[in-house]
Short mmCIF file of C-alpha atoms in Angstrom, two decimals:
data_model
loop_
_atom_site.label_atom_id
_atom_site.label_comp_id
_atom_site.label_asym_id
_atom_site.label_seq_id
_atom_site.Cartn_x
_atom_site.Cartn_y
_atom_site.Cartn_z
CA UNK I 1 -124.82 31.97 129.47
CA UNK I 2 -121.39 30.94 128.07
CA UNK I 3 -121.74 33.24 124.89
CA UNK I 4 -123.27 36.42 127.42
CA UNK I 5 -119.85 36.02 129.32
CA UNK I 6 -117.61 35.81 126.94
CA UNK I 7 -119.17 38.64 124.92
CA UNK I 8 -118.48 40.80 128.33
CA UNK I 9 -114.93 39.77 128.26
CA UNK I 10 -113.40 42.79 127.03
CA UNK I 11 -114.93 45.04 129.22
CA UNK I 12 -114.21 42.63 132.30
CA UNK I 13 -110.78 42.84 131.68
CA UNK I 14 -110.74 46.45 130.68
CA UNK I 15 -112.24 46.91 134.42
CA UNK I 16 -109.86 45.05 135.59
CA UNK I 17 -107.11 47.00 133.93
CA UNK I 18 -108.26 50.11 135.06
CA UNK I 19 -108.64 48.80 138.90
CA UNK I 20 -104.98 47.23 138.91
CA UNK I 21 -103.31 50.16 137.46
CA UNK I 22 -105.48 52.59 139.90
CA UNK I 23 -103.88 51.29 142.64
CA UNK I 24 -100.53 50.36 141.50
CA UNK I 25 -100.35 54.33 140.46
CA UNK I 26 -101.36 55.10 144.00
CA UNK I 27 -98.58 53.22 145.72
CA UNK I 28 -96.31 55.09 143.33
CA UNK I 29 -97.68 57.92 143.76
CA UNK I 30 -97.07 57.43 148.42
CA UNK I 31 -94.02 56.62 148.00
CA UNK I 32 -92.85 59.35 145.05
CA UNK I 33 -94.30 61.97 146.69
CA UNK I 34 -95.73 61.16 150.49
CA UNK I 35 -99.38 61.70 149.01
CA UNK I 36 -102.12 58.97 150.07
CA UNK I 37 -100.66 58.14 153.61
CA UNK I 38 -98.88 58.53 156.36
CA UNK I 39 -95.57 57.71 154.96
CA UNK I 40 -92.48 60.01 153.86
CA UNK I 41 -91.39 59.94 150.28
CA UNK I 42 -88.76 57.97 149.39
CA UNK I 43 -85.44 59.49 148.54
CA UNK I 44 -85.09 60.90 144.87
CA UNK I 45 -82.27 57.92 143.35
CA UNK I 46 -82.36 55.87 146.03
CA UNK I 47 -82.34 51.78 145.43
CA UNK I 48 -84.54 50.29 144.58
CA UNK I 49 -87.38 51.99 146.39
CA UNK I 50 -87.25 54.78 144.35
CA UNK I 51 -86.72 53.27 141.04
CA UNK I 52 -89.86 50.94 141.79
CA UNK I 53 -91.91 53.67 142.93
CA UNK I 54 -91.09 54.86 139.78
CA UNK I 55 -92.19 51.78 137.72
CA UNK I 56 -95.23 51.86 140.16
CA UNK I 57 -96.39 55.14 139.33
CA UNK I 58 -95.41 55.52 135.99
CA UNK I 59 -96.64 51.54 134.79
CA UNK I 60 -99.66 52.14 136.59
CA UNK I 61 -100.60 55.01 134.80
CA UNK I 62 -99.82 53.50 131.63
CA UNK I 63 -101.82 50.09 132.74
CA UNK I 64 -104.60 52.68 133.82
CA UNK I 65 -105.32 54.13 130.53
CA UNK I 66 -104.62 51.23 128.22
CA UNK I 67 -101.13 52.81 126.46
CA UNK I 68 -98.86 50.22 126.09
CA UNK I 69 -100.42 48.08 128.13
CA UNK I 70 -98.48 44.34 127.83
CA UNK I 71 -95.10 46.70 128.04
CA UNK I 72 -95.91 48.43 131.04
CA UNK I 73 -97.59 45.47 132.62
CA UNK I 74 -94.46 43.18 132.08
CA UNK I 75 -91.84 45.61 133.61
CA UNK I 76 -94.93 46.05 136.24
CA UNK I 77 -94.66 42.12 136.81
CA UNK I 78 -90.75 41.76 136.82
CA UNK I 79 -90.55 44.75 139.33
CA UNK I 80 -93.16 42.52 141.94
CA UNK I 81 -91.47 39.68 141.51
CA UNK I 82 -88.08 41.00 142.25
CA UNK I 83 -90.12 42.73 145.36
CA UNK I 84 -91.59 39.73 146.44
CA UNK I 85 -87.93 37.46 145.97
CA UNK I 86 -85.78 40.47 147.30
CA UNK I 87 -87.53 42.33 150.45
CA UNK I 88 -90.54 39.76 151.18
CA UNK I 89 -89.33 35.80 150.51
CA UNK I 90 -86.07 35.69 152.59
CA UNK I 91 -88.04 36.41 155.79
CA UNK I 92 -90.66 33.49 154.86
CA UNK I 93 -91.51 30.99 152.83
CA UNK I 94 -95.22 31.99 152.34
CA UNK I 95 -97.04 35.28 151.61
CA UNK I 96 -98.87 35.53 154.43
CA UNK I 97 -96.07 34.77 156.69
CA UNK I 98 -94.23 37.43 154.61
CA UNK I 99 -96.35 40.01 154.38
CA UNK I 100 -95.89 39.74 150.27
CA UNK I 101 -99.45 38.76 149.31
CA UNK I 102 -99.73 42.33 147.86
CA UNK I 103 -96.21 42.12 145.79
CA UNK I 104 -97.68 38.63 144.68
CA UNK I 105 -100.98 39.50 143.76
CA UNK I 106 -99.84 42.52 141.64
CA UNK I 107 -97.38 40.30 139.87
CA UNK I 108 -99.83 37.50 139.16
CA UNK I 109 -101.95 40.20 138.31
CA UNK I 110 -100.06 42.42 135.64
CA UNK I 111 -98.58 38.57 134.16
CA UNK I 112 -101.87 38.23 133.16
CA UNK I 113 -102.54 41.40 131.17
CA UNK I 114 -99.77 40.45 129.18
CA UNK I 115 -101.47 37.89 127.69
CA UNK I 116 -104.98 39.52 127.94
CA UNK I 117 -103.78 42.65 126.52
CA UNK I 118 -105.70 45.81 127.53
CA UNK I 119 -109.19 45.14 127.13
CA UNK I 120 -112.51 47.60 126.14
CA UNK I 121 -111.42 50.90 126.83
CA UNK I 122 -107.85 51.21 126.33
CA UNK I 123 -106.09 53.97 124.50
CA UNK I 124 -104.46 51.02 122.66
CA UNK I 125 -107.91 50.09 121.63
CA UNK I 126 -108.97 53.40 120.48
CA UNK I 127 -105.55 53.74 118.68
CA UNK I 128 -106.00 50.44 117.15
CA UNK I 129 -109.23 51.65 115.62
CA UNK I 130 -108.30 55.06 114.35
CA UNK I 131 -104.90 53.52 112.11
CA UNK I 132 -107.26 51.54 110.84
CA UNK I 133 -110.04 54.18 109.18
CA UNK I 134 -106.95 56.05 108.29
CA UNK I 135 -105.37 52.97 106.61
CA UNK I 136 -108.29 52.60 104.51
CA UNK I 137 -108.78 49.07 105.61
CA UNK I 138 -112.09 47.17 106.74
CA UNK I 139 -113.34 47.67 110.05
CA UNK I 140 -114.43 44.27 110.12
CA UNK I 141 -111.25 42.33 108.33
CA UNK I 142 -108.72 44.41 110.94
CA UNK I 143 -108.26 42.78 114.30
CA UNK I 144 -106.88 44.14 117.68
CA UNK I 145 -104.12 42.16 119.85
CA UNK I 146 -107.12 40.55 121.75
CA UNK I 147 -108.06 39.38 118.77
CA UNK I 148 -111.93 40.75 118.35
CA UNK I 149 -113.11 42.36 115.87
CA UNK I 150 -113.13 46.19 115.69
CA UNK I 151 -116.16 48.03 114.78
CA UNK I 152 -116.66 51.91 113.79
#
């Protein structure tokens, strides 16, 4: 059962990816441009709600396909954090007093795909795989960032 699981691993966390980055696009996405809700866009420059709606959209597209996917997810995890410390925090101790369980989660979230890296069906991946037929080297010797063997 234990072998079955972690030979799924990848593709779990490439789900997961995919899922987190979805929606972290999406709440860029509201507050760039006033799509997906009832709320107005956000002020072109304005701080720091624009510049993290921004790293929303933008990191969550990135996180969503797999391209650069610990880079992305780091600034992604920084930018909850300071949302979680700056606007949520001061007003309570806890998230759910807060209202910051989504900040949180998203942080916790995008900390850990940069150590998991992106997953099965990043572009990363797929990028990772096509150096290395045009590199000349072994498909089986060459070795993504999670560390699994690529096949062709």
């Amino acid at each position: 059962m234990s072998a079955r699981l972690n030979n799924a691993q990848p593709y779990a966390i490439g789900l997961f990816r995919i899922v987190v980055g979805l929606l972290f696009a999406c709440h860029g996405a509201r507050s760039l441009f006033g799509v997906l809700g009832d709320e107005p866009a956000v002020a072109a420059g304005t701080w720091p709600g624009w510049y993290a709606a921004v790293i929303e959209l933008v990191g969550g597209t990135l996180v969503l396909l797999g391209l650069g996917t610990r880079a992305a997810s780091f600034i992604a995890s920084g930018a909850m954090a300071y949302a979680y410390f700056d606007v949520h925090q001061p007003t309570a101790l806890m998230p759910i007093q807060n209202q910051g369980e989504l900040a949180a989660a998203f942080c916790w979230a995008f900390f850990l795909l940069v150590f998991t890296g992106s997953g099965a069906f990043g572009v990363d991946r797929f990028l990772a795989k096509r150096s290395s037929r045009s590199s000349g080297t072994k498909a089986s010797e060459e070795k993504t960032d999670e560390n699994t063997p690529v096949t062709v």
